[in-house]
CSV table of C-alpha atoms and ligand atoms in Angstrom, one decimal:
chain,number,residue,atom,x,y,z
A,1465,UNK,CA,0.0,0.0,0.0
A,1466,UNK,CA,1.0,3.5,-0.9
A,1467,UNK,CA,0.3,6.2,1.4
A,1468,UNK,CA,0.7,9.8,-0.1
A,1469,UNK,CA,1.7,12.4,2.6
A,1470,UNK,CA,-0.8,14.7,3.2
A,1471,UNK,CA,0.2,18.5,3.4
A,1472,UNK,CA,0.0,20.6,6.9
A,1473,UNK,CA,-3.3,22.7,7.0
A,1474,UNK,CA,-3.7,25.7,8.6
A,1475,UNK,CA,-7.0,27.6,10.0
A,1476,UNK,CA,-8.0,30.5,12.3
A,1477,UNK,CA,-10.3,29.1,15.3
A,1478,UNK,CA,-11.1,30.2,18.2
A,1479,UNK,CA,-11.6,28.2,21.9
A,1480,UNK,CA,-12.8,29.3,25.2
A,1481,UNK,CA,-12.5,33.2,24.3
A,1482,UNK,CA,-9.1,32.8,22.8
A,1483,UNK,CA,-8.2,33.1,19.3
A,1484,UNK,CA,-5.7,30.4,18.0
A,1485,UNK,CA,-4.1,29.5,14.5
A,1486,UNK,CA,-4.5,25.7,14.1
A,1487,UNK,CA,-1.6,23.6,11.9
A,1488,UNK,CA,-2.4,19.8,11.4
A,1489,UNK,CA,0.5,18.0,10.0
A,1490,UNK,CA,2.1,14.8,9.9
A,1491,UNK,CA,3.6,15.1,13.3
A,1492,UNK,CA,2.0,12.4,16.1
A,1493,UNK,CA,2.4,14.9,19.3
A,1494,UNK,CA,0.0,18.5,19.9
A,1495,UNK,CA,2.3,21.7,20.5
A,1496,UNK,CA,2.0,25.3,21.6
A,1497,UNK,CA,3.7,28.4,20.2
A,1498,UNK,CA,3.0,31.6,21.4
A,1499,UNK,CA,4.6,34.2,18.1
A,1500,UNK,CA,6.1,37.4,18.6
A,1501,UNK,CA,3.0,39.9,19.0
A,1502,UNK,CA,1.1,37.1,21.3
A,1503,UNK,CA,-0.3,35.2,18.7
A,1504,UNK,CA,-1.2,31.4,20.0
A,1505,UNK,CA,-0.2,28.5,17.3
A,1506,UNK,CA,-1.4,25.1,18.0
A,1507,UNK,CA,0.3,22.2,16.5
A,1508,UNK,CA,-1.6,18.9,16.2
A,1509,UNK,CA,-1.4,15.4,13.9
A,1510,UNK,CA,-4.1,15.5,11.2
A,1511,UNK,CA,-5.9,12.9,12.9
A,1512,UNK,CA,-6.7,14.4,16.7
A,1513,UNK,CA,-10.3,15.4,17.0
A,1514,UNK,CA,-10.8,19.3,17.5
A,1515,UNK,CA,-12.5,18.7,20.8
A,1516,UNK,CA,-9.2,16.7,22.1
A,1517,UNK,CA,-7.2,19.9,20.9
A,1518,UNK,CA,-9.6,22.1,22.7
A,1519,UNK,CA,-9.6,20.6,26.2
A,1520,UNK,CA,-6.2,20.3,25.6
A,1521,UNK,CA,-5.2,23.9,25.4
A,1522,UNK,CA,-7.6,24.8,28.1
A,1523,UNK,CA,-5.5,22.9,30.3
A,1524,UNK,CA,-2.4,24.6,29.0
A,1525,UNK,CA,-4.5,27.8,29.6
A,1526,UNK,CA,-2.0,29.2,32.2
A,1527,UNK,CA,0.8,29.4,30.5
A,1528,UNK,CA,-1.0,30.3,27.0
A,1529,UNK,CA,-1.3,33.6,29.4
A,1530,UNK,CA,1.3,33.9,31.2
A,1531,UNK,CA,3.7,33.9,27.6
A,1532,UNK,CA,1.0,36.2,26.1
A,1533,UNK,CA,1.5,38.2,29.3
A,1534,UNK,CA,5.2,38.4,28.3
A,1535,UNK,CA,4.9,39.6,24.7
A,1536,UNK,CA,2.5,42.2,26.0
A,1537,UNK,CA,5.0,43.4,28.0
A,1538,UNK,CA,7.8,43.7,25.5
A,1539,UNK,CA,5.2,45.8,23.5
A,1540,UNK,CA,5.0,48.3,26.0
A,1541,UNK,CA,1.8,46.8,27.0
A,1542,UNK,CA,-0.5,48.5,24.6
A,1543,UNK,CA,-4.1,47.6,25.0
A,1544,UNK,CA,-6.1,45.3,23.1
A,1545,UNK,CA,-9.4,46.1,21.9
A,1546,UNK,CA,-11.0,42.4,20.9
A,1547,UNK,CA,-12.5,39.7,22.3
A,1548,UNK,CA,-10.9,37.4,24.1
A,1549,UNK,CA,-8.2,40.0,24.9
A,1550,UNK,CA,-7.2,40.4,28.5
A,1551,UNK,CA,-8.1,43.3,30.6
A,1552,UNK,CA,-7.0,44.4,34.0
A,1553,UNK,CA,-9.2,45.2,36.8
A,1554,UNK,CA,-8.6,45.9,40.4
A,1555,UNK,CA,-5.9,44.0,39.9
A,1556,UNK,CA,-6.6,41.2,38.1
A,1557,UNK,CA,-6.2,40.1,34.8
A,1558,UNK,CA,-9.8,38.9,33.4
A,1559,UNK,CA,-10.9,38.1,29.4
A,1560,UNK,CA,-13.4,40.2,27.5
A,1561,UNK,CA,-16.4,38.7,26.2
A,1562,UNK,CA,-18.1,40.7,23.3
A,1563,UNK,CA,-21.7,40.2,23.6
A,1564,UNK,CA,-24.5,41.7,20.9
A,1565,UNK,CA,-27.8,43.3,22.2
A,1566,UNK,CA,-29.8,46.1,22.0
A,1567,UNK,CA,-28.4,47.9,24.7
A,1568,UNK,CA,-24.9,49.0,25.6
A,1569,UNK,CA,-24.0,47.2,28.8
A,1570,UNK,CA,-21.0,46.3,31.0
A,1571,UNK,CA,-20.2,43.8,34.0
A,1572,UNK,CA,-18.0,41.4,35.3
A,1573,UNK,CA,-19.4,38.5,35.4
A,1574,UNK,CA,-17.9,34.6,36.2
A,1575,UNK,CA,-14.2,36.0,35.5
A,1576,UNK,CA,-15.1,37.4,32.7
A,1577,UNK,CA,-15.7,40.9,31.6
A,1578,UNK,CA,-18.3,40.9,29.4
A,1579,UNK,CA,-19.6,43.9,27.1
A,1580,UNK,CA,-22.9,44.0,25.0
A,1581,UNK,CA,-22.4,46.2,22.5
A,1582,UNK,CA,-24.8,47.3,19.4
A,1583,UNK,CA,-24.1,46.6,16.2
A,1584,UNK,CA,-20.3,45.6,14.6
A,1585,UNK,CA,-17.9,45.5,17.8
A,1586,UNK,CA,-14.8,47.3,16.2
A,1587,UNK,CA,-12.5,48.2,18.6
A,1588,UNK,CA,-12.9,51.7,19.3
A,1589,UNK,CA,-16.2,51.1,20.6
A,1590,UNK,CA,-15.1,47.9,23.3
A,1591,UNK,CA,-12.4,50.9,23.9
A,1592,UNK,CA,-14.9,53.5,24.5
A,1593,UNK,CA,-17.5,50.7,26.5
A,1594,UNK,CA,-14.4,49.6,28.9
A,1595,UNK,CA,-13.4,52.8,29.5
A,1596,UNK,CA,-17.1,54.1,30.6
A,1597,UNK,CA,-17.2,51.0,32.9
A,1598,UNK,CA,-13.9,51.6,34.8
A,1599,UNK,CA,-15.4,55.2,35.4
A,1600,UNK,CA,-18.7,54.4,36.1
A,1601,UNK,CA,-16.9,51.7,39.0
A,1602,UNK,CA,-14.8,53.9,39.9
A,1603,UNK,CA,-17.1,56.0,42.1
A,1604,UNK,CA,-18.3,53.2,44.2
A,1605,UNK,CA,-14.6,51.7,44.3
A,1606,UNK,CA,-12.6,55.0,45.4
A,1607,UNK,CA,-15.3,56.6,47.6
A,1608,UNK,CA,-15.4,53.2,49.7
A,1609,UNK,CA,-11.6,53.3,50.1
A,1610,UNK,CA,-11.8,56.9,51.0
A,1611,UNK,CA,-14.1,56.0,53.7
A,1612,UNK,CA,-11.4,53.5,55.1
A,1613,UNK,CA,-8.5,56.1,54.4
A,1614,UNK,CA,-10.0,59.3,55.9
A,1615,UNK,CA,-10.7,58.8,59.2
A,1616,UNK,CA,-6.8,59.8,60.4
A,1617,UNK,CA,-7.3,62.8,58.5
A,1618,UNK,CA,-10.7,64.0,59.9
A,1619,UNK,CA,-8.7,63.2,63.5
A,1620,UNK,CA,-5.7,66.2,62.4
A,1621,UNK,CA,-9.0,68.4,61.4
A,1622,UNK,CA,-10.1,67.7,57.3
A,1623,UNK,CA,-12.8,67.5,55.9
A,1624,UNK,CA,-13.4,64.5,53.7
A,1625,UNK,CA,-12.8,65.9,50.0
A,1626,UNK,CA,-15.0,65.5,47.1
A,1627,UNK,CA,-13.6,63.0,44.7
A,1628,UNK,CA,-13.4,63.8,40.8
A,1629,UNK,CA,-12.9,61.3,38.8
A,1630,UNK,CA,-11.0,61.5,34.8
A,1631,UNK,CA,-9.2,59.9,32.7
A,1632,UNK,CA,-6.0,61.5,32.8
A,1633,UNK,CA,-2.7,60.9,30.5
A,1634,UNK,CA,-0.3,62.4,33.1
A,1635,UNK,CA,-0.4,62.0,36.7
A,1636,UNK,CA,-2.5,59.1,38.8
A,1637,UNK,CA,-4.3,61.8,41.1
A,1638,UNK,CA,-4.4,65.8,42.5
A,1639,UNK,CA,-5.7,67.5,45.4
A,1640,UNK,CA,-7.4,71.1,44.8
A,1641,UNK,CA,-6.9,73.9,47.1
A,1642,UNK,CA,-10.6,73.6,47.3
A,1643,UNK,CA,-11.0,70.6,48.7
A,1644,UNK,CA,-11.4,68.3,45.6
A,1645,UNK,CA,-9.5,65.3,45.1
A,1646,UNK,CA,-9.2,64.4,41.4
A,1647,UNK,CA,-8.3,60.5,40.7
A,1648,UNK,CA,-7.1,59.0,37.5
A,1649,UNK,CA,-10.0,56.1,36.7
A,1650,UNK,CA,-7.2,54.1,35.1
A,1651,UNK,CA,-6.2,53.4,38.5
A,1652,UNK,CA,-9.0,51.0,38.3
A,1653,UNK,CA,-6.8,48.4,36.3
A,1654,UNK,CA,-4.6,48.3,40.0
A,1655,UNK,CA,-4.8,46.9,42.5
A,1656,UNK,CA,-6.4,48.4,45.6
A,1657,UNK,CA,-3.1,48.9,47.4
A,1658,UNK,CA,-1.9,51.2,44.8
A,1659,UNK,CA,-5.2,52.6,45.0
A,1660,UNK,CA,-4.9,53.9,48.7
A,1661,UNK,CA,-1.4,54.7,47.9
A,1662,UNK,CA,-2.4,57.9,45.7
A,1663,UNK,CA,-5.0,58.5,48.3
A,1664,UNK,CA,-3.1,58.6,50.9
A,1665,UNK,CA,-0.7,60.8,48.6
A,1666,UNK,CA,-3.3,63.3,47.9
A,1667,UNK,CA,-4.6,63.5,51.9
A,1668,UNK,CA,-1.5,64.3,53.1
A,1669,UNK,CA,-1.3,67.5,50.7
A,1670,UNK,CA,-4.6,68.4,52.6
A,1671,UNK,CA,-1.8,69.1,55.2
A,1672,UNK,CA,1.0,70.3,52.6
A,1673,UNK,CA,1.1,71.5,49.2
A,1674,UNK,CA,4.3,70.5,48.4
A,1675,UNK,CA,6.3,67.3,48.5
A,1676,UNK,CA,8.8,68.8,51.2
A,1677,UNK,CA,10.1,66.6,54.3
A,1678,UNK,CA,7.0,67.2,56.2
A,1679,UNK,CA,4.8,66.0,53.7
A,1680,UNK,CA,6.8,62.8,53.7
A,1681,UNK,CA,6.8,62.1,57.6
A,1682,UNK,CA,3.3,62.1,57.2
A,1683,UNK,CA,2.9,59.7,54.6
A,1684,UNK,CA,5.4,57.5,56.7
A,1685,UNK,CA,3.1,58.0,59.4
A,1686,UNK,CA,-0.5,57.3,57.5
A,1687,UNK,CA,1.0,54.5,55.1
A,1688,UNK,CA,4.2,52.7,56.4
A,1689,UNK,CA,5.8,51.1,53.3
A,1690,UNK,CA,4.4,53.5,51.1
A,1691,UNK,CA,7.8,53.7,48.9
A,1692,UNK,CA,7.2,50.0,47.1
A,1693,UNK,CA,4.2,50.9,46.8
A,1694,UNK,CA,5.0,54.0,44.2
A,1695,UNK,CA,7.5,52.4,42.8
A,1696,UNK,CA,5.0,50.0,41.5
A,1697,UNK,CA,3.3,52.5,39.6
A,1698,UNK,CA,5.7,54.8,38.3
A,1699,UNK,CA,6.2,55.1,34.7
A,1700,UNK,CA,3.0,53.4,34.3
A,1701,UNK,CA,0.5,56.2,33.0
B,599,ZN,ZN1,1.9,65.1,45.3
């Protein structure tokens, strides 16, 4: 019997959320390959079933991500606008899912943070969609750790600012003369730590306007170990 070789086949598919080039050759083992830009490759024997693939790189889910993770990086972590794509909040790292309906709508839901947009979802509106959502949590998210951050402040004679909330390209937070504290909503992507950080940051010039060594004994004082902390989000905006 004569066998002729057949030729490797490649196709775009997508499992679980994630987008995935699939190449079927005459090889006998599966493989992952994550390419320069991110982009998952999945090598499998012409024979496998798709569902066997599937299950297969759901276990290998974790480091599908954490190599994605990698190449994100090295790209200066520029944002991706698509489903599937992974989006930080609080935090955490969870996967957009791009749902169609009648009215625009955002919420985290089951690890995932899902959309429903109207019509074609190109990627300036999931842009525009996420961004609304991190502002829209934001108020709930930075008043409550006001609430735990304040009451020091109120002790040396405050009162509790009003918080305003932007997106803003170059600083994390402000504090008016007027007693307005204005927060960067992209601090929503961090975790809460770093959140009270800039809070705390932006109390303390309640006391002092500038950063001079006063204004740093109190931030010793209010947030011990405050240092790491703004390390971790410096050159980040
Ligand atoms: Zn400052």
């Amino acid at each position: 019997m004569f066998f002729k070789k057949k030729k490797p086949e490649t196709s775009a598919r997508k499992a679980g959320g994630m987008d995935y080039t699939l190449v079927r050759s005459a090889r006998r083992t599966l493989a992952l390959q994550i390419r320069e830009g991110g982009e998952l490759v999945v090598r499998a024997p012409h024979r496998t079933p798709l569902r066997e693939i599937e299950d297969w790189i759901f276990k290998k889910r974790r480091w599908i991500e954490r190599h994605q993770n990698r190449f994100e990086k090295i790209a200066g972590h520029a944002p991706v606008y698509r489903d599937g794509a992974a989006h930080f909040y609080l935090g955490t790292r969870y996967p957009l899912g791009i749902i169609k309906g009648v009215r625009h709508r955002a919420e985290l839901r089951d690890g995932v943070i899902i959309l429903t947009l109207r019509g074609a979802p190109a990627p300036e509106k999931i842009e525009r969609a996420l961004k609304a959502w991190y502002l829209e949590e934001a108020r709930g998210v930075f008043e409550d750790r006001l609430s735990k951050l304040f009451p020091p402040f109120a002790g040396r004679n405050h009162d509790r600012p009003e918080i305003k909330i932007r997106w803003m390209k170059s600083r994390w937070g402000s504090m008016g003369r007027e007693g307005v504290m204005t927060l960067n909503a992209k601090l929503m992507l961090k975790e809460t730590g770093l959140i009270d950080y800039v809070i705390v940051h932006e109390l303390c010039h309640m006391e002092h306007m500038n950063h001079g060594r006063e204004f740093y004994a109190l931030m010793d004082q209010m947030l011990p170990g405050w240092k790491g902390r703004r390390k971790m989000l410096k050159g980040d905006l």
